[in-house]
Structure formats: structure tokens, C-alpha cells
Short mmCIF file of C-alpha atoms in Angstrom, two decimals:
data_model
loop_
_atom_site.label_atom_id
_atom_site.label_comp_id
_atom_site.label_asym_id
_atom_site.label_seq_id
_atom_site.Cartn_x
_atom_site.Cartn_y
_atom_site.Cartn_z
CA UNK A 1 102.80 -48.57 -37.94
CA UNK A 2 104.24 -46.15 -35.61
CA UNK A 3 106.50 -46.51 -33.20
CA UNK A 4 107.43 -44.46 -30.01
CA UNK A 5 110.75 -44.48 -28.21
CA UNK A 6 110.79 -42.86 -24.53
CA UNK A 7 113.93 -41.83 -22.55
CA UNK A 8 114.96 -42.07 -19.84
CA UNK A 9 112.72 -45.21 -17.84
CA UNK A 10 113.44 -43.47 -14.56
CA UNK A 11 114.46 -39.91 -13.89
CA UNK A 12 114.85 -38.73 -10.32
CA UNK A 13 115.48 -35.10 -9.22
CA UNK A 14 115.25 -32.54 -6.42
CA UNK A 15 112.50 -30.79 -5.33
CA UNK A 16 112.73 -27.11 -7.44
CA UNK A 17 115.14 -28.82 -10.20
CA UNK A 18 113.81 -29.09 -14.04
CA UNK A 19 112.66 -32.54 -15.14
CA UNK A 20 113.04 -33.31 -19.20
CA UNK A 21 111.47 -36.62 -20.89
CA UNK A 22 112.35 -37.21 -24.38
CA UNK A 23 110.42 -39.05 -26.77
CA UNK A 24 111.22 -40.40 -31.06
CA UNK A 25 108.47 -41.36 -33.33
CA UNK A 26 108.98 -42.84 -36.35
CA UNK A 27 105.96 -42.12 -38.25
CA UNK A 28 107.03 -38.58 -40.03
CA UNK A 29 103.11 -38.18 -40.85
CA UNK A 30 102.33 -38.33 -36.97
CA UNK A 31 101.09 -35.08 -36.19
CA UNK A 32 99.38 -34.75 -32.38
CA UNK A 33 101.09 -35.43 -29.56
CA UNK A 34 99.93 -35.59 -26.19
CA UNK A 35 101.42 -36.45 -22.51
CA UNK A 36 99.44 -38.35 -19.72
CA UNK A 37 100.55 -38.38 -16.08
CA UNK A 38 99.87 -41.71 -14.89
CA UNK A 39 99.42 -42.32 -10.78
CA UNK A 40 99.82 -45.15 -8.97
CA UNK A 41 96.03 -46.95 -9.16
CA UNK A 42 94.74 -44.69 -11.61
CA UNK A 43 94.28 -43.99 -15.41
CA UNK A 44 96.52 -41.68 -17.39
CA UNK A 45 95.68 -38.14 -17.18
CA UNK A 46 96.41 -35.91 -19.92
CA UNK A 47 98.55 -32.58 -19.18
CA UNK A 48 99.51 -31.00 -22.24
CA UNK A 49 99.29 -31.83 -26.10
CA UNK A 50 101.27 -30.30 -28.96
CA UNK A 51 100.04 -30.32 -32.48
CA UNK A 52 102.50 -30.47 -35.68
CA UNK A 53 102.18 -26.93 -36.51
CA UNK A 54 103.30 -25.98 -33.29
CA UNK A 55 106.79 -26.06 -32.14
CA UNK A 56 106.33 -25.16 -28.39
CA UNK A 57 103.64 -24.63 -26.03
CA UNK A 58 103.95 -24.07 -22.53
CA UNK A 59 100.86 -24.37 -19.21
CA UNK A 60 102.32 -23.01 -16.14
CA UNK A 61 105.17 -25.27 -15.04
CA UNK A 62 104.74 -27.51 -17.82
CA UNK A 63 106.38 -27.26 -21.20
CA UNK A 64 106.57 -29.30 -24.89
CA UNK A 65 108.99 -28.85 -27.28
CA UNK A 66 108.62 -30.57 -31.30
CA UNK A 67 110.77 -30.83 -33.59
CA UNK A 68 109.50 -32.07 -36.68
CA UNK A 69 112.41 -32.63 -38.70
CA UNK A 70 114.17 -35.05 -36.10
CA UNK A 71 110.87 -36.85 -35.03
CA UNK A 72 111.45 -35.97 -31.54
CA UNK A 73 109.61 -34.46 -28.62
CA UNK A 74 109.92 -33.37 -25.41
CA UNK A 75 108.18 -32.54 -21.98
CA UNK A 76 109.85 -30.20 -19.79
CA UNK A 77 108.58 -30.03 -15.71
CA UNK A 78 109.92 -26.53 -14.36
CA UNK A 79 110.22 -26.30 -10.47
CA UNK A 80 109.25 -29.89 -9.68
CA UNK A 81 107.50 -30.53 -6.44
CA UNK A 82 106.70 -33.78 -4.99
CA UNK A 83 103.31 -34.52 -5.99
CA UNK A 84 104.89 -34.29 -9.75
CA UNK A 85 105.84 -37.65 -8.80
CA UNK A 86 104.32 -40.33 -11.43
CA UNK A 87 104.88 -42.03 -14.49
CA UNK A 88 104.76 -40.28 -17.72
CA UNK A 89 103.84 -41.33 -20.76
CA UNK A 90 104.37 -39.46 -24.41
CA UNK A 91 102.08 -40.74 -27.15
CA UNK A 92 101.86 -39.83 -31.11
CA UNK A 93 98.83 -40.11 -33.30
CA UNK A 94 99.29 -41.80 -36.66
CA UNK A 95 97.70 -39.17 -39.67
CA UNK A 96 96.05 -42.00 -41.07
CA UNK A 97 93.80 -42.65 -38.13
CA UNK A 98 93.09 -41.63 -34.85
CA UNK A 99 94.97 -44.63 -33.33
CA UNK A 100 97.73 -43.47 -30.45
CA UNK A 101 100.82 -44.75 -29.89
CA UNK A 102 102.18 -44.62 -26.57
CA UNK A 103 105.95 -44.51 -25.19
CA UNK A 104 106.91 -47.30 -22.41
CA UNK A 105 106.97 -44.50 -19.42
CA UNK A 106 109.20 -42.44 -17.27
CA UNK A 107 109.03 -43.54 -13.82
CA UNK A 108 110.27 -39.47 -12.60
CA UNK A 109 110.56 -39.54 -8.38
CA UNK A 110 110.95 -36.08 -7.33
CA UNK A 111 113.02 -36.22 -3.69
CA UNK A 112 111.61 -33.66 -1.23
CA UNK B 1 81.62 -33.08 -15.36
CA UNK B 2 82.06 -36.65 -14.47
CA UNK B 3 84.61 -38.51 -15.99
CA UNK B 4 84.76 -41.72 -17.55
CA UNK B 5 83.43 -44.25 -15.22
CA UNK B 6 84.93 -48.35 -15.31
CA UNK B 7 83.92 -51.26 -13.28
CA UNK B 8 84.68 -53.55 -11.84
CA UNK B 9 87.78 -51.44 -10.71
CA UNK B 10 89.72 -55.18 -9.54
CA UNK B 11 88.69 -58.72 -10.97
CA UNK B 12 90.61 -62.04 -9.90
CA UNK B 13 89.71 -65.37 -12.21
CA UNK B 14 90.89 -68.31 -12.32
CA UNK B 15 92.16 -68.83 -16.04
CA UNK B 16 88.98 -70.41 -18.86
CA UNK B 17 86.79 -68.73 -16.92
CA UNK B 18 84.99 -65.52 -18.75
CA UNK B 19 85.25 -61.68 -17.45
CA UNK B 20 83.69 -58.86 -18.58
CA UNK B 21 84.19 -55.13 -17.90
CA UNK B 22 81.96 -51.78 -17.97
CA UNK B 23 82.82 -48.41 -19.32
CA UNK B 24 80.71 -45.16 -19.10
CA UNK B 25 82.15 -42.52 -21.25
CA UNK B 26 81.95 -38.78 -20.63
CA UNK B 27 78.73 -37.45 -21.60
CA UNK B 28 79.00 -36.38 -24.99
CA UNK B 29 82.00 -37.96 -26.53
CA UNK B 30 81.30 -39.85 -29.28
CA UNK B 31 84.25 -41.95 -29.38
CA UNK B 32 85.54 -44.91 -26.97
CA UNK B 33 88.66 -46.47 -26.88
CA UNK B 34 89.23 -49.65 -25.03
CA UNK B 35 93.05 -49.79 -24.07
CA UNK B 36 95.26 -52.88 -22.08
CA UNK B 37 98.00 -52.33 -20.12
CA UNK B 38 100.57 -54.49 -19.00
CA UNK B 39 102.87 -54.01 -15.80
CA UNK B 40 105.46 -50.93 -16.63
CA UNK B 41 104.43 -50.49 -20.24
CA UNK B 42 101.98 -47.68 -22.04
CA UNK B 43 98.59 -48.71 -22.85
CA UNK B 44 97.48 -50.20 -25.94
CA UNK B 45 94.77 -49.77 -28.18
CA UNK B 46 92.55 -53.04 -28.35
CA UNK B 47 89.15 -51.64 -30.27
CA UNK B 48 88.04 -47.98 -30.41
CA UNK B 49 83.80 -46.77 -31.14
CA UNK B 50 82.98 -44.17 -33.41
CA UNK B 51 79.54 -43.87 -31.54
CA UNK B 52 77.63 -47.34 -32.04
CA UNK B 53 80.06 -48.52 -35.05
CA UNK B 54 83.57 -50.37 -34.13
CA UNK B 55 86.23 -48.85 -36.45
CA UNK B 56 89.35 -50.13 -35.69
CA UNK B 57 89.30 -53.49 -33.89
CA UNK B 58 92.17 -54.61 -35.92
CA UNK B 59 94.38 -55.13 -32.59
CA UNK B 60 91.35 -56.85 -30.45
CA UNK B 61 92.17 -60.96 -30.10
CA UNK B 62 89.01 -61.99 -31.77
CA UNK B 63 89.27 -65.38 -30.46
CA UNK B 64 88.76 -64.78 -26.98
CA UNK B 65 87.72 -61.13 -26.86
CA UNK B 66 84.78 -59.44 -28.04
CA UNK B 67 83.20 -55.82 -27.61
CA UNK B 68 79.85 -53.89 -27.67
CA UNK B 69 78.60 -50.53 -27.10
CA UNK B 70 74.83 -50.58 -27.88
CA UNK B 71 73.07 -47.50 -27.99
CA UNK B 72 76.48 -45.40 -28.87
CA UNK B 73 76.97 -44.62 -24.79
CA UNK B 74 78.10 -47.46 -22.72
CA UNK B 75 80.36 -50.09 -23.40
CA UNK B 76 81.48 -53.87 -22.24
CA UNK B 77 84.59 -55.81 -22.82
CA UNK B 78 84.65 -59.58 -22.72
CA UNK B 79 87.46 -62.29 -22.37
CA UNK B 80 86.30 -65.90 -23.01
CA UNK B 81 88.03 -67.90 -21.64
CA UNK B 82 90.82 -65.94 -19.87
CA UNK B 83 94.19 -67.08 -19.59
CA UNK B 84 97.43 -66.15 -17.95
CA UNK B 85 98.33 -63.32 -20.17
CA UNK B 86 95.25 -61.66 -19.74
CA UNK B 87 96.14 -59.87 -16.71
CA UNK B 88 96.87 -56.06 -17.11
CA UNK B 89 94.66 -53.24 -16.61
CA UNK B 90 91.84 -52.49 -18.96
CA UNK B 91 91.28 -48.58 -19.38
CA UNK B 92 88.46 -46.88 -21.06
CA UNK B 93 88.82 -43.75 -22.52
CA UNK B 94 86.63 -41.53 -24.37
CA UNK B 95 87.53 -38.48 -26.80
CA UNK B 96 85.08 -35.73 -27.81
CA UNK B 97 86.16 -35.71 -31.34
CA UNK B 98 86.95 -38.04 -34.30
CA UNK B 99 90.38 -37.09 -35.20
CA UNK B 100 91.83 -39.21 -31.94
CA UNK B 101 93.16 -36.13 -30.14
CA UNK B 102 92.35 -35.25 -26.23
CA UNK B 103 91.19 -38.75 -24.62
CA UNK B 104 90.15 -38.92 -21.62
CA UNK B 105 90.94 -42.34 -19.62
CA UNK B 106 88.55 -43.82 -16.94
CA UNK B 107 90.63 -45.46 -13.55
CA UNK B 108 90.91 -48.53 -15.35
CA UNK B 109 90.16 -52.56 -13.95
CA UNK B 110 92.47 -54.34 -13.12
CA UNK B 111 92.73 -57.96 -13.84
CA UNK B 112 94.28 -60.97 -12.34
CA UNK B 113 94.03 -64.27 -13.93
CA UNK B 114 94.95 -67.04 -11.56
#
């Protein structure tokens, strides 16, 4: 099955400074892959998906980056303010199914 | 629109004893997922609904956990009998397609078996 690898566990910044999460899969034929914000007491809320025909795609402050041939993505926070404050989590669907896979979390604390 | 809708949102048991949990998708989505989630890890698929029908339930603990969702809307959760390792947080989350992409999670109950 597929497995998802998410770094770093905690990332804290500045207020205004960029925030990057980094996620592997190992499933090559994986090809969706969304991020959830997760706050404290509540379920994950999705912010921005990428499909595998897509290399970038970008929603205001928020940005994801694929790269298909490494297995990697990434999540890029421009300008980070304090209510970006959460845990993140990067998921990948297997092409077989619809099942997702999701990362263990970023923990990112951004310091007013 | 509403979004999906869980409860109990907290649950304490003492451990044999059975627990059972509601979810409400969005109006609409055909599919339901019922996730766990343990303390400081991502969530985890247990059983996901293509409307009425469970299609992959290969991840659910069959011995002590079971699942409906009559009438391809709501859906309930069971654990009999709970133990220890039950306790995590149970999300819902529905999807308006088949193909597993944009799911939308409910807030979640959490349990605590004591």
C-alpha cells in the first residue's frame, strides 16, 4: 500500500516569513493529493489539492508544488500570520482506489 | 451548506462497554468515510460507503467494530466491547464523488476509554 512521509513534525516561524512542508509517497501510481489544516478540537479542513497532471497550483497565500518523478510534494504558506497556526497534514490517493493516505502532521506555530 | 455533522462530539467508557457514534454527511455526497485518529498522528481510513454499499472495510476490526449507513445518508459506528486502544477521535467525512478526491471531514468524537 502506500505510504506517506511528512517533514518536518514541527516548524515554527515569524509572522510574514514563508512556511514549506514537505511530503514522499511511495506509491508512483498515486495521483491526487490534497492538504487539510487541522485545528485544535476540530476535523481536518481541506485547503488546496494538486492532481498528477499538474505540477503547481497556487490560492492566494497558499501554494503546492509536485514533482512526479521524485514522489515528492510540497505546501508552501506565503506571508504567514498567526491564525495559520495548526497542524497540517499532506495525504496521497492510491490509483487503485479512492483510499487516502495521510502524512503524520506538521505541528507549524507561527510567532506574532 | 452545512457540513458534515458527528455526535456525540466527546464519549468517556469504561473499557467492555459498547459505544456508538453518528455521522450526517453533506447533502448530496454519495460517499462516507469513517476515519480514527490517534493522538499526533493523521487519520486513518477504517470503512468508507459508496452510498448504501460498504466498499472498502478491509481496515475496520471486524471483531469489535461494525458499521451501517441505511438508506445511503446517515451513518453509525459501533465498538463492542471497547478497550484501551480504542481511544482516538473518530471523524466522518464525506466526498461528492467516487474517485476519493475532495473529502470533507465532520468535527470528529472523541473517545476516551477508561
Amino acid at each position: 500500500g502506500e505510504n506517506v512521509e511528512q517533514h518536518p513534525s514541527t516548524l515554527s516561524v515569524q509572522e510574514g516569513d514563508s512556511a514549506v512542508i514537505k511530503c514522499t509517497y511511495s506509491d508512483s501510481a498515486s495521483n491526487y493529493f490534497p492538504w487539510y489544516k487541522q485545528e485544535l478540537g476540530k476535523g481536518p479542513q481541506l485547503i488546496i489539492d494538486i492532481r498528477s497532471n499538474v505540477g503547481e497550483k497556487k490560492d492566494q497565500r497558499i501554494a503546492v508544488t509536485l514533482n512526479k518523478t521524485a514522489k515528492h510534494f510540497s505546501l508552501h504558506i506565503t506571508e504567514t500570520q498567526p491564525e495559520d497556526s495548526a497542524v497540517y497534514f499532506c495525504a496521497a490517493r492510491e490509483a487503485s482506489g479512492s483510499r487516502l493516505t495521510f502524512g503524520e502532521g506538521t505541528q507549524l506555530t507561527v510567532n506574532p | 451548506e452545512a457540513g458534515v455533522v458527528q455526535s456525540p462530539r466527546y464519549k468517556i467508557i469504561e473499557k467492555k462497554q459498547p459505544v456508538a457514534f453518528w455521522c450526517n454527511p453533506i447533502s448530496g455526497h454519495n460517499t462516507l468515510y469513517w476515519y480514527r485518529q490517534n493522538l499526533g498522528q493523521g487519520p486513518e481510513l477504517l470503512i468508507r460507503y459508496e452510498n448504501e454499499e460498504a466498499v472498502d472495510d478491509s481496515q475496520l476490526p471486524k471483531d469489535r467494530f461494525s458499521a451501517e449507513r441505511l438508506k445511503g445518508v446517515d451513518s453509525t459506528l459501533k465498538i463492542q466491547p471497547a478497550e484501551l486502544g480504542d481511544s482516538a477521535v473518530y471523524l466522518c467525512a464525506s466526498s461528492p464523488t467516487t474517485s476519493g478526491g475532495e473529502q470533507y471531514f465532520g468535527p470528529g468524537t472523541r473517545l476516551t476509554v477508561t
